[in-house]
């Protein structure tokens, strides 16, 4: 009887979970209508028939005559069934019509170009219509079918914007030569390439995203550690508990809660202005996903609900089950599991310690080793456990975090999250959760499946749930009872030959060389933040980008091609576009700042002009009128067609010596940072893109803090991340002084 009750309990839980997913799938499938609206339409049609009115104009009779006649199908049954079929068709047509209208409305982007606080009448009408058609309670994927496709810009617009973007970087002779090459391309083969690209845009969901994932990420044969993966930090000032197992348990449990909401589609879709929906496609592969190495190209393996986690600690791998009795393990139960791993004194097996460095080195040796040494026996079973896990976790034996008394503490923390020891993160997993021995945590994310706002969305939910919903006891343990009957974690077994160990060591040495060359500096700028910048009636992003241009000029004495990442998620399956932040307007402003004969009023006028230019370019990028993704796709088409283009070759070979990105914050607004000012995230960062350049990620944390994550290479004599951080700090202060002339330059 006990066993029967247990079986019924598990079956009930599984049925409820599956039913919830299916129900939400139906709700998403018929959005912006609802299943109940189908019943309303059926009743309405049936009512008109009983009133001897035929709203179908004879269609119901035609459906009726096509139905088979039998002893079970009476005339009345035929009539009712015909009416139901007609009503269903009418209802589906209504859904498609609503989606088409909503898609047309969402293709309007005039609102984004309007001045802040000034809204035209047409935009107000548009907002009302979008609200009416958006439904009441949309689920995560409700708007996917209504999102417009990314438009293909015209060749003329792209070429003109490109030439404008390189003008401040070329002298007159170089610019004339570039104009000739660009105009030759515009005549031929651009029209031919554009024609094929437009054909793709008609049948593809997004004409960029599949090629971007394949050619920018998956076909790259260089190491993805540092070069591709990025990191996200924990809360800046707060560590909720210093017990490593407890913190890991709460974080993992919160992630499982988030995954369940994700699978059910229960998360609310992000919407600009609270109205315009963003594409949610990238969320689908957050969990249960691994990048699998290949000889010529990798591929992304995504599985359905996985019920285990793989943990790495002191050179050993452990498999931990995340479910018990058809439910997630409670935090207290997870803490027991993780503490068991920390207390385990067993030694690692030959070759096991540095095994993860295969994912940190070059892709081809890893792909070949995987085929040769991990294709059978215990090696295959253990590797499969890792690659099919919900995600990967490292219980790190180091302590990291922000120490106000140690100016380089965040630098070491960033480097640890970005590359660790080169053998203690599984860089191929969609993300690796790192939990340090002092309770600090963070994430290393593989980049091919999604961009940083996606993982940031999950991380915000997890940190808020950890601190404000799950919590800890006074002793720092997880709350709840402990079920001591749980099976302990299972050690993964390996049989790694000497030849394989040599390959592992080779990958480790390559990865270590890359990691040792990373010069990282995290700069906490707390002189002012978003609050003061907005008082200056300037976009915070434009303010910071101009400060970066000024800082870079002071740092290296020259301007460079600058990359700023912008999102294109207002379009279906949109990812990113490039904003070329170094413009004629920004260089004029920087030169004026360095010219002592220029007055403050002149500098301020040039600043506002440059800021307006930057903001307009950002808006163009967001609305599908960027430069670089279009040129990238034209290049791919040229390669497929066997057409050689000197112009496209030159464009795609130009180095980005300043690569920048803003980390979004408060996507979910789960933490009131006014009430809890210490509970703010520190953002995240990425490695340097060019050998002689800088990578800068920044996050505007509340009203009075901006965090800059700066990367470069020690091997370059032209760069110094700490020096650049000081230049950024001074540039920010000098621009602020333009709005307050009484301030003296420090």
Short mmCIF file of C-alpha atoms in Angstrom, two decimals, residues 361-534:
data_model
loop_
_atom_site.label_atom_id
_atom_site.label_comp_id
_atom_site.label_asym_id
_atom_site.label_seq_id
_atom_site.Cartn_x
_atom_site.Cartn_y
_atom_site.Cartn_z
CA UNK A 361 42.33 24.68 -25.40
CA UNK A 362 42.09 24.54 -29.18
CA UNK A 363 38.94 22.93 -30.51
CA UNK A 364 40.41 20.42 -32.98
CA UNK A 365 42.61 18.50 -30.48
CA UNK A 366 39.61 18.34 -28.12
CA UNK A 367 37.33 17.07 -30.90
CA UNK A 368 39.83 14.37 -31.91
CA UNK A 369 40.49 13.33 -28.31
CA UNK A 370 36.76 13.11 -27.67
CA UNK A 371 36.30 10.74 -30.62
CA UNK A 372 39.33 8.60 -29.77
CA UNK A 373 39.43 8.42 -25.99
CA UNK A 374 35.88 9.19 -24.83
CA UNK A 375 33.83 7.06 -27.18
CA UNK A 376 33.36 3.95 -25.05
CA UNK A 377 33.47 2.51 -21.56
CA UNK A 378 33.62 4.57 -18.37
CA UNK A 379 35.02 7.59 -20.20
CA UNK A 380 31.99 7.78 -22.47
CA UNK A 381 29.57 7.31 -19.55
CA UNK A 382 31.28 9.99 -17.45
CA UNK A 383 31.57 12.49 -20.31
CA UNK A 384 27.91 11.88 -21.15
CA UNK A 385 27.01 12.66 -17.52
CA UNK A 386 28.76 16.03 -17.85
CA UNK A 387 27.37 16.92 -21.28
CA UNK A 388 23.80 15.95 -20.37
CA UNK A 389 23.83 17.68 -16.97
CA UNK A 390 21.50 20.60 -16.25
CA UNK A 391 24.66 22.69 -15.82
CA UNK A 392 28.15 22.41 -14.36
CA UNK A 393 29.29 23.61 -10.94
CA UNK A 394 32.73 24.12 -9.44
CA UNK A 395 33.22 24.18 -5.68
CA UNK A 396 36.35 26.31 -5.78
CA UNK A 397 39.07 26.04 -3.17
CA UNK A 398 39.95 29.75 -3.41
CA UNK A 399 38.30 32.79 -1.79
CA UNK A 400 37.40 35.83 -3.90
CA UNK A 401 35.25 38.95 -3.79
CA UNK A 402 35.43 42.68 -3.26
CA UNK A 403 37.79 43.87 -0.53
CA UNK A 404 37.78 47.69 -0.09
CA UNK A 405 41.29 47.47 1.39
CA UNK A 406 42.70 45.59 -1.62
CA UNK A 407 42.49 47.64 -4.82
CA UNK A 408 43.16 44.56 -6.97
CA UNK A 409 40.69 42.22 -5.26
CA UNK A 410 38.07 42.57 -7.99
CA UNK A 411 40.76 42.08 -10.65
CA UNK A 412 41.65 38.66 -9.22
CA UNK A 413 37.95 37.82 -8.82
CA UNK A 414 37.32 38.69 -12.48
CA UNK A 415 40.26 36.62 -13.72
CA UNK A 416 39.13 33.67 -11.63
CA UNK A 417 35.62 33.80 -13.12
CA UNK A 418 36.94 34.30 -16.65
CA UNK A 419 39.44 31.44 -16.73
CA UNK A 420 40.10 30.06 -13.22
CA UNK A 421 43.05 27.69 -13.16
CA UNK A 422 42.25 26.72 -16.79
CA UNK A 423 41.18 23.25 -15.65
CA UNK A 424 38.43 23.82 -13.09
CA UNK A 425 35.56 25.03 -15.29
CA UNK A 426 33.81 23.11 -18.07
CA UNK A 427 33.87 25.89 -20.66
CA UNK A 428 31.62 23.97 -23.10
CA UNK A 429 28.58 23.92 -20.79
CA UNK A 430 25.98 26.64 -21.35
CA UNK A 431 27.25 28.01 -18.04
CA UNK A 432 29.46 26.96 -15.15
CA UNK A 433 28.42 28.04 -11.66
CA UNK A 434 31.46 28.81 -9.48
CA UNK A 435 31.09 28.87 -5.69
CA UNK A 436 34.14 29.93 -3.68
CA UNK A 437 35.07 28.67 -0.24
CA UNK A 438 34.09 32.01 1.36
CA UNK A 439 30.55 31.81 -0.10
CA UNK A 440 31.13 34.22 -2.99
CA UNK A 441 29.88 32.99 -6.34
CA UNK A 442 29.72 33.81 -10.05
CA UNK A 443 29.11 32.38 -13.53
CA UNK A 444 31.21 31.63 -16.61
CA UNK A 445 29.01 31.49 -19.74
CA UNK A 446 29.60 29.91 -23.13
CA UNK A 447 28.67 32.57 -25.69
CA UNK A 448 27.29 30.76 -28.75
CA UNK A 449 23.81 30.00 -27.38
CA UNK A 450 22.96 33.47 -26.01
CA UNK A 451 24.14 36.96 -25.07
CA UNK A 452 24.80 38.45 -21.63
CA UNK A 453 21.31 39.95 -20.95
CA UNK A 454 19.85 36.42 -21.06
CA UNK A 455 22.11 34.95 -18.39
CA UNK A 456 21.79 38.25 -16.50
CA UNK A 457 18.02 37.80 -16.35
CA UNK A 458 18.40 34.41 -14.70
CA UNK A 459 21.13 35.65 -12.36
CA UNK A 460 18.96 38.51 -11.09
CA UNK A 461 16.19 36.05 -10.25
CA UNK A 462 18.60 33.67 -8.54
CA UNK A 463 20.30 36.29 -6.36
CA UNK A 464 16.97 37.82 -5.29
CA UNK A 465 15.53 34.39 -4.49
CA UNK A 466 18.66 33.37 -2.59
CA UNK A 467 18.76 36.46 -0.38
CA UNK A 468 15.11 37.44 0.08
CA UNK A 469 13.07 34.24 -0.29
CA UNK A 470 15.16 31.23 0.68
CA UNK A 471 17.50 32.82 3.22
CA UNK A 472 19.70 31.15 5.83
CA UNK A 473 19.64 30.24 9.49
CA UNK A 474 21.53 32.27 12.09
CA UNK A 475 24.44 29.81 11.70
CA UNK A 476 24.50 30.31 7.92
CA UNK A 477 22.95 26.97 6.97
CA UNK A 478 20.05 26.49 4.54
CA UNK A 479 16.60 26.48 6.06
CA UNK A 480 14.50 23.32 6.21
CA UNK A 481 14.73 19.74 7.40
CA UNK A 482 17.43 17.35 6.29
CA UNK A 483 16.52 14.05 4.64
CA UNK A 484 19.45 11.79 5.52
CA UNK A 485 18.12 8.93 3.40
CA UNK A 486 19.23 10.62 0.16
CA UNK A 487 21.75 8.72 -1.92
CA UNK A 488 25.18 10.41 -1.74
CA UNK A 489 26.81 12.01 -4.81
CA UNK A 490 28.41 9.56 -7.24
CA UNK A 491 32.07 9.84 -8.29
CA UNK A 492 32.52 9.81 -12.06
CA UNK A 493 35.05 7.21 -13.15
CA UNK A 494 37.78 7.70 -15.76
CA UNK A 495 40.31 5.57 -17.55
CA UNK A 496 42.59 8.15 -19.13
CA UNK A 497 45.60 6.79 -21.00
CA UNK A 498 49.08 8.36 -21.06
CA UNK A 499 48.52 9.50 -24.66
CA UNK A 500 45.29 11.25 -23.67
CA UNK A 501 46.99 12.81 -20.66
CA UNK A 502 49.58 14.36 -23.01
CA UNK A 503 46.79 15.93 -25.08
CA UNK A 504 45.18 17.24 -21.88
CA UNK A 505 48.50 18.75 -20.79
CA UNK A 506 48.95 20.34 -24.22
CA UNK A 507 45.52 21.98 -23.99
CA UNK A 508 46.31 23.12 -20.46
CA UNK A 509 49.58 24.79 -21.51
CA UNK A 510 47.85 26.66 -24.36
CA UNK A 511 45.04 27.76 -22.02
CA UNK A 512 47.51 28.80 -19.31
CA UNK A 513 49.42 30.94 -21.80
CA UNK A 514 46.19 32.74 -22.71
CA UNK A 515 45.11 33.15 -19.08
CA UNK A 516 48.49 34.45 -17.90
CA UNK A 517 48.40 37.08 -20.64
CA UNK A 518 45.05 38.54 -19.51
CA UNK A 519 45.51 41.92 -17.81
CA UNK A 520 42.29 42.65 -15.92
CA UNK A 521 41.20 45.65 -13.90
CA UNK A 522 37.81 46.29 -12.34
CA UNK A 523 37.21 49.97 -11.72
CA UNK A 524 34.50 51.03 -9.26
CA UNK A 525 33.50 54.56 -10.20
CA UNK A 526 31.43 55.98 -7.33
CA UNK A 527 31.86 59.72 -7.84
CA UNK A 528 28.46 59.83 -9.52
CA UNK A 529 26.13 57.62 -11.56
CA UNK A 530 22.94 57.57 -13.57
CA UNK A 531 21.24 60.16 -11.36
CA UNK A 532 23.64 63.00 -12.11
CA UNK A 533 23.99 62.07 -15.80
CA UNK A 534 20.24 62.29 -16.29
#
